[in-house]
Amino acid sequence: MKTFYFNIQSKGGAGKSMLTYLQALKHEQNLKVAFVDLDSSTKTSTSQLHFLSEQQAGRLFSVDIFDHLKKIEREKLYDVLQAFNSQPFEEIYIDFGAPESEQLPSLFSLDFSIDEFHEFEKELEARFVFNVVMSGGTSYASTFDYLKNLVSIVQGKFDIVMCLNELTFRNYPLLAEQLEDFARVSKGIVSKIMRFGDIHLDRNSGQIITENIRKGMGLSSYNSFAAKTIIKREIAKV
């Protein structure tokens, strides 16, 4: 069964692109995994996953699903998923930009219901997973509101993975505990908590990792043992 992973969060800078980068590093040599950049505003993943575009096998795609009013063309989203379902990939990771993520929940209350989206999943004989990126600090409230809204809409019909950006929760352990409590009482709607991003930006290893991400460098570019060890640890989490 083909699996589509939707990396989503309406708050910009929460860590969606970092999560997608780590997932791409994990599957750097796996030709059965593809990555799609749906971020029409910044195209961050297109640049950060440059190491995939250097491979002969096309596994990095950039798609715009907005109309001229910067609204999601709902039928186009369905067409995109259907098109990738026919491709010879087993897993597809999709990086939704903040604007696309913000509009995604309304997709299920306007043209198509959550039940119809679930029916579409069954018709494709695929699996849809929502990776909701959570950020601490000043971004916590907005990212938590987004998660709660999605949980109420999804109603357990799809797996929701709570992806905690550890870098942003380092000074806010109580907020991370609050999210863990929310996951426990969600009655399985939040199926998993994934932690990522435990990188110290004030250390040389963190600076190397940040620069390599910005340049879209693959795993072979990590010459520092400390940086390579940390990035491998992060890859194992996702």
Tab-separated table of C-alpha atoms in Angstrom:
chain	number	residue	atom	x	y	z
A	1	MET	CA	0.000	0.000	0.000
A	2	LYS	CA	1.317	3.429	-0.963
A	3	THR	CA	1.600	5.938	1.899
A	4	PHE	CA	1.299	9.717	1.590
A	5	TYR	CA	2.759	11.765	4.437
A	6	PHE	CA	1.419	15.329	4.702
A	7	ASN	CA	3.897	17.558	6.586
A	8	ILE	CA	1.653	20.401	7.723
A	9	GLN	CA	1.413	23.398	10.059
A	10	SER	CA	-0.091	26.806	9.370
A	11	LYS	CA	2.529	28.627	11.459
A	12	GLY	CA	5.559	29.514	9.357
A	13	GLY	CA	8.954	28.603	10.775
A	14	ALA	CA	7.597	25.791	12.959
A	15	GLY	CA	9.995	23.250	11.432
A	16	LYS	CA	8.144	21.593	8.533
A	17	SER	CA	11.037	22.025	6.135
A	18	MET	CA	13.566	20.722	8.661
A	19	LEU	CA	11.418	17.648	9.215
A	20	THR	CA	11.164	17.102	5.455
A	21	TYR	CA	14.943	17.513	5.103
A	22	LEU	CA	15.587	14.848	7.745
A	23	GLN	CA	13.111	12.502	6.067
A	24	ALA	CA	14.836	13.073	2.732
A	25	LEU	CA	18.261	12.316	4.239
A	26	LYS	CA	16.841	9.111	5.701
A	27	HIS	CA	15.636	8.018	2.259
A	28	GLU	CA	18.440	9.599	0.244
A	29	GLN	CA	19.303	6.296	-1.456
A	30	ASN	CA	15.792	4.840	-1.506
A	31	LEU	CA	14.472	5.248	-5.039
A	32	LYS	CA	11.022	4.094	-3.935
A	33	VAL	CA	10.447	7.289	-1.924
A	34	ALA	CA	9.526	10.665	-3.455
A	35	PHE	CA	9.233	14.203	-2.072
A	36	VAL	CA	6.817	16.910	-3.166
A	37	ASP	CA	7.149	20.636	-2.403
A	38	LEU	CA	3.678	22.189	-2.284
A	39	ASP	CA	4.949	25.430	-0.736
A	40	SER	CA	4.064	28.000	-3.380
A	41	SER	CA	5.445	30.940	-1.384
A	42	THR	CA	9.019	29.996	-0.402
A	43	LYS	CA	9.782	26.645	-2.116
A	44	THR	CA	12.064	25.900	0.841
A	45	SER	CA	12.102	22.138	0.351
A	46	THR	CA	12.992	22.524	-3.324
A	47	SER	CA	16.260	24.225	-2.309
A	48	GLN	CA	16.929	22.227	0.863
A	49	LEU	CA	16.470	18.898	-0.923
A	50	HIS	CA	18.818	19.867	-3.730
A	51	PHE	CA	20.823	16.704	-3.096
A	52	LEU	CA	17.844	14.688	-4.362
A	53	SER	CA	17.517	16.743	-7.546
A	54	GLU	CA	21.139	15.902	-8.364
A	55	GLN	CA	20.214	12.227	-8.669
A	56	GLN	CA	19.244	10.908	-12.085
A	57	ALA	CA	16.060	9.331	-10.734
A	58	GLY	CA	13.465	12.107	-10.439
A	59	ARG	CA	12.239	11.992	-6.839
A	60	LEU	CA	11.839	15.683	-6.028
A	61	PHE	CA	8.823	17.528	-7.398
A	62	SER	CA	7.481	21.057	-7.035
A	63	VAL	CA	3.747	21.560	-7.520
A	64	ASP	CA	1.550	24.663	-7.144
A	65	ILE	CA	-2.035	23.924	-6.102
A	66	PHE	CA	-3.098	27.571	-5.678
A	67	ASP	CA	-5.361	29.455	-8.032
A	68	HIS	CA	-4.902	33.123	-8.995
A	69	LEU	CA	-6.586	34.170	-5.731
A	70	LYS	CA	-4.061	32.160	-3.696
A	71	LYS	CA	-6.701	29.631	-2.736
A	72	ILE	CA	-6.233	25.881	-2.895
A	73	GLU	CA	-7.703	24.428	-6.066
A	74	ARG	CA	-9.356	21.560	-4.283
A	75	GLU	CA	-9.820	19.348	-7.313
A	76	LYS	CA	-6.180	19.963	-8.276
A	77	LEU	CA	-5.043	18.586	-4.930
A	78	TYR	CA	-7.013	15.427	-5.648
A	79	ASP	CA	-5.521	15.267	-9.138
A	80	VAL	CA	-1.980	15.624	-7.748
A	81	LEU	CA	-2.479	12.807	-5.241
A	82	GLN	CA	-4.038	10.620	-7.908
A	83	ALA	CA	-1.154	11.294	-10.291
A	84	PHE	CA	1.495	10.385	-7.713
A	85	ASN	CA	-0.462	7.292	-6.765
A	86	SER	CA	0.155	5.986	-10.280
A	87	GLN	CA	3.914	6.529	-9.978
A	88	PRO	CA	6.264	3.695	-8.914
A	89	PHE	CA	6.840	5.072	-5.416
A	90	GLU	CA	5.919	3.362	-2.161
A	91	GLU	CA	6.033	6.502	-0.008
A	92	ILE	CA	5.452	10.165	-0.885
A	93	TYR	CA	6.338	12.945	1.552
A	94	ILE	CA	4.541	16.232	0.857
A	95	ASP	CA	5.746	19.520	2.361
A	96	PHE	CA	2.724	21.824	2.576
A	97	GLY	CA	3.643	25.478	2.921
A	98	ALA	CA	2.120	27.530	5.747
A	99	PRO	CA	-0.565	29.049	3.453
A	100	GLU	CA	-1.468	25.635	2.026
A	101	SER	CA	-1.521	24.097	5.519
A	102	GLU	CA	-3.758	26.871	6.802
A	103	GLN	CA	-6.344	26.201	4.101
A	104	LEU	CA	-6.198	22.407	4.273
A	105	PRO	CA	-8.712	21.952	7.140
A	106	SER	CA	-11.286	24.065	5.299
A	107	LEU	CA	-10.988	21.633	2.389
A	108	PHE	CA	-12.950	19.153	4.479
A	109	SER	CA	-15.769	21.561	5.283
A	110	LEU	CA	-16.335	23.155	1.880
A	111	ASP	CA	-16.176	21.195	-1.374
A	112	PHE	CA	-15.344	17.811	0.126
A	113	SER	CA	-16.103	16.307	3.529
A	114	ILE	CA	-13.643	14.325	5.628
A	115	ASP	CA	-15.707	11.222	4.810
A	116	GLU	CA	-15.275	11.867	1.088
A	117	PHE	CA	-11.531	12.366	1.537
A	118	HIS	CA	-11.444	9.054	3.386
A	119	GLU	CA	-13.358	7.461	0.519
A	120	PHE	CA	-10.798	8.907	-1.891
A	121	GLU	CA	-8.006	7.313	0.173
A	122	LYS	CA	-9.726	3.929	-0.077
A	123	GLU	CA	-10.283	4.364	-3.817
A	124	LEU	CA	-6.542	4.941	-4.277
A	125	GLU	CA	-5.855	1.939	-2.033
A	126	ALA	CA	-3.417	4.236	-0.266
A	127	ARG	CA	-2.833	5.558	3.252
A	128	PHE	CA	-2.825	9.230	4.248
A	129	VAL	CA	-0.874	10.317	7.344
A	130	PHE	CA	-0.924	13.862	8.743
A	131	ASN	CA	2.433	14.872	10.251
A	132	VAL	CA	1.535	17.979	12.276
A	133	VAL	CA	4.649	19.941	13.262
A	134	MET	CA	4.501	21.484	16.739
A	135	SER	CA	6.635	24.387	17.919
A	136	GLY	CA	7.246	25.741	21.422
A	137	GLY	CA	7.798	29.270	22.675
A	138	THR	CA	5.763	32.051	21.114
A	139	SER	CA	4.590	29.730	18.317
A	140	TYR	CA	3.099	27.197	20.701
A	141	ALA	CA	-0.440	28.548	20.952
A	142	SER	CA	-0.987	28.840	17.201
A	143	THR	CA	0.508	25.417	16.427
A	144	PHE	CA	-1.564	23.813	19.201
A	145	ASP	CA	-4.748	25.483	17.948
A	146	TYR	CA	-4.041	24.111	14.477
A	147	LEU	CA	-3.572	20.600	15.859
A	148	LYS	CA	-6.782	20.723	17.911
A	149	ASN	CA	-8.754	21.958	14.923
A	150	LEU	CA	-7.426	19.159	12.723
A	151	VAL	CA	-8.119	16.518	15.373
A	152	SER	CA	-11.749	17.658	15.624
A	153	ILE	CA	-12.137	17.538	11.843
A	154	VAL	CA	-10.352	14.251	11.134
A	155	GLN	CA	-12.425	12.374	13.746
A	156	GLY	CA	-10.042	9.425	13.758
A	157	LYS	CA	-10.394	8.623	10.064
A	158	PHE	CA	-6.682	9.287	9.409
A	159	ASP	CA	-3.532	8.891	11.466
A	160	ILE	CA	-2.240	12.122	12.991
A	161	VAL	CA	1.406	12.161	14.064
A	162	MET	CA	2.403	14.932	16.458
A	163	CYS	CA	5.892	16.066	15.428
A	164	LEU	CA	7.588	17.995	18.249
A	165	ASN	CA	10.392	20.310	17.161
A	166	GLU	CA	12.657	19.721	20.168
A	167	LEU	CA	14.797	22.772	19.475
A	168	THR	CA	11.797	25.028	20.192
A	169	PHE	CA	10.702	23.134	23.329
A	170	ARG	CA	14.124	23.066	25.016
A	171	ASN	CA	13.177	25.852	27.440
A	172	TYR	CA	9.497	24.889	27.624
A	173	PRO	CA	9.279	21.301	28.968
A	174	LEU	CA	5.849	21.911	30.494
A	175	LEU	CA	4.433	22.759	27.065
A	176	ALA	CA	5.781	19.487	25.686
A	177	GLU	CA	4.142	17.653	28.586
A	178	GLN	CA	0.848	19.380	27.793
A	179	LEU	CA	1.021	18.058	24.247
A	180	GLU	CA	1.778	14.566	25.500
A	181	ASP	CA	-1.300	14.767	27.750
A	182	PHE	CA	-3.401	15.906	24.785
A	183	ALA	CA	-2.185	12.949	22.727
A	184	ARG	CA	-3.100	10.534	25.523
A	185	VAL	CA	-6.669	11.813	25.834
A	186	SER	CA	-7.225	11.962	22.060
A	187	LYS	CA	-8.356	8.321	22.158
A	188	GLY	CA	-5.886	7.256	19.483
A	189	ILE	CA	-6.611	10.079	17.033
A	190	VAL	CA	-3.059	11.279	17.657
A	191	SER	CA	-1.479	7.930	16.847
A	192	LYS	CA	2.134	8.818	17.579
A	193	ILE	CA	4.465	11.482	18.958
A	194	MET	CA	7.602	12.033	16.894
A	195	ARG	CA	10.425	14.174	18.266
A	196	PHE	CA	13.023	15.793	16.032
A	197	GLY	CA	15.339	18.799	15.846
A	198	ASP	CA	17.487	18.301	18.968
A	199	ILE	CA	20.251	20.484	17.533
A	200	HIS	CA	22.278	23.084	19.450
A	201	LEU	CA	22.618	26.055	17.142
A	202	ASP	CA	25.255	27.672	19.368
A	203	ARG	CA	27.671	24.783	18.818
A	204	ASN	CA	29.888	24.209	15.814
A	205	SER	CA	27.963	21.037	14.935
A	206	GLY	CA	24.698	22.975	14.894
A	207	GLN	CA	26.142	25.652	12.663
A	208	ILE	CA	27.429	23.022	10.222
A	209	ILE	CA	24.049	21.277	10.139
A	210	THR	CA	22.200	24.561	9.622
A	211	GLU	CA	24.514	25.545	6.764
A	212	ASN	CA	24.239	22.135	5.106
A	213	ILE	CA	20.448	22.290	5.318
A	214	ARG	CA	20.440	25.769	3.782
A	215	LYS	CA	22.663	24.590	0.917
A	216	GLY	CA	20.663	21.402	0.340
A	217	MET	CA	23.582	19.084	1.062
A	218	GLY	CA	23.280	15.313	1.374
A	219	LEU	CA	24.665	13.056	4.081
A	220	SER	CA	28.026	12.620	2.366
A	221	SER	CA	28.711	16.345	2.826
A	222	TYR	CA	28.893	15.998	6.620
A	223	ASN	CA	32.649	15.882	7.195
A	224	SER	CA	32.487	16.776	10.880
A	225	PHE	CA	32.149	13.640	13.009
A	226	ALA	CA	30.074	15.475	15.637
A	227	ALA	CA	27.689	16.953	13.060
A	228	LYS	CA	27.344	13.633	11.236
A	229	THR	CA	26.642	11.794	14.504
A	230	ILE	CA	23.941	14.273	15.480
A	231	ILE	CA	22.290	14.275	12.059
A	232	LYS	CA	22.254	10.456	11.999
A	233	ARG	CA	20.612	10.513	15.415
A	234	GLU	CA	17.967	12.875	14.069
A	235	ILE	CA	17.407	10.738	10.959
A	236	ALA	CA	16.714	7.716	13.166
A	237	LYS	CA	13.860	9.593	14.868
A	238	VAL	CA	11.881	10.291	11.701
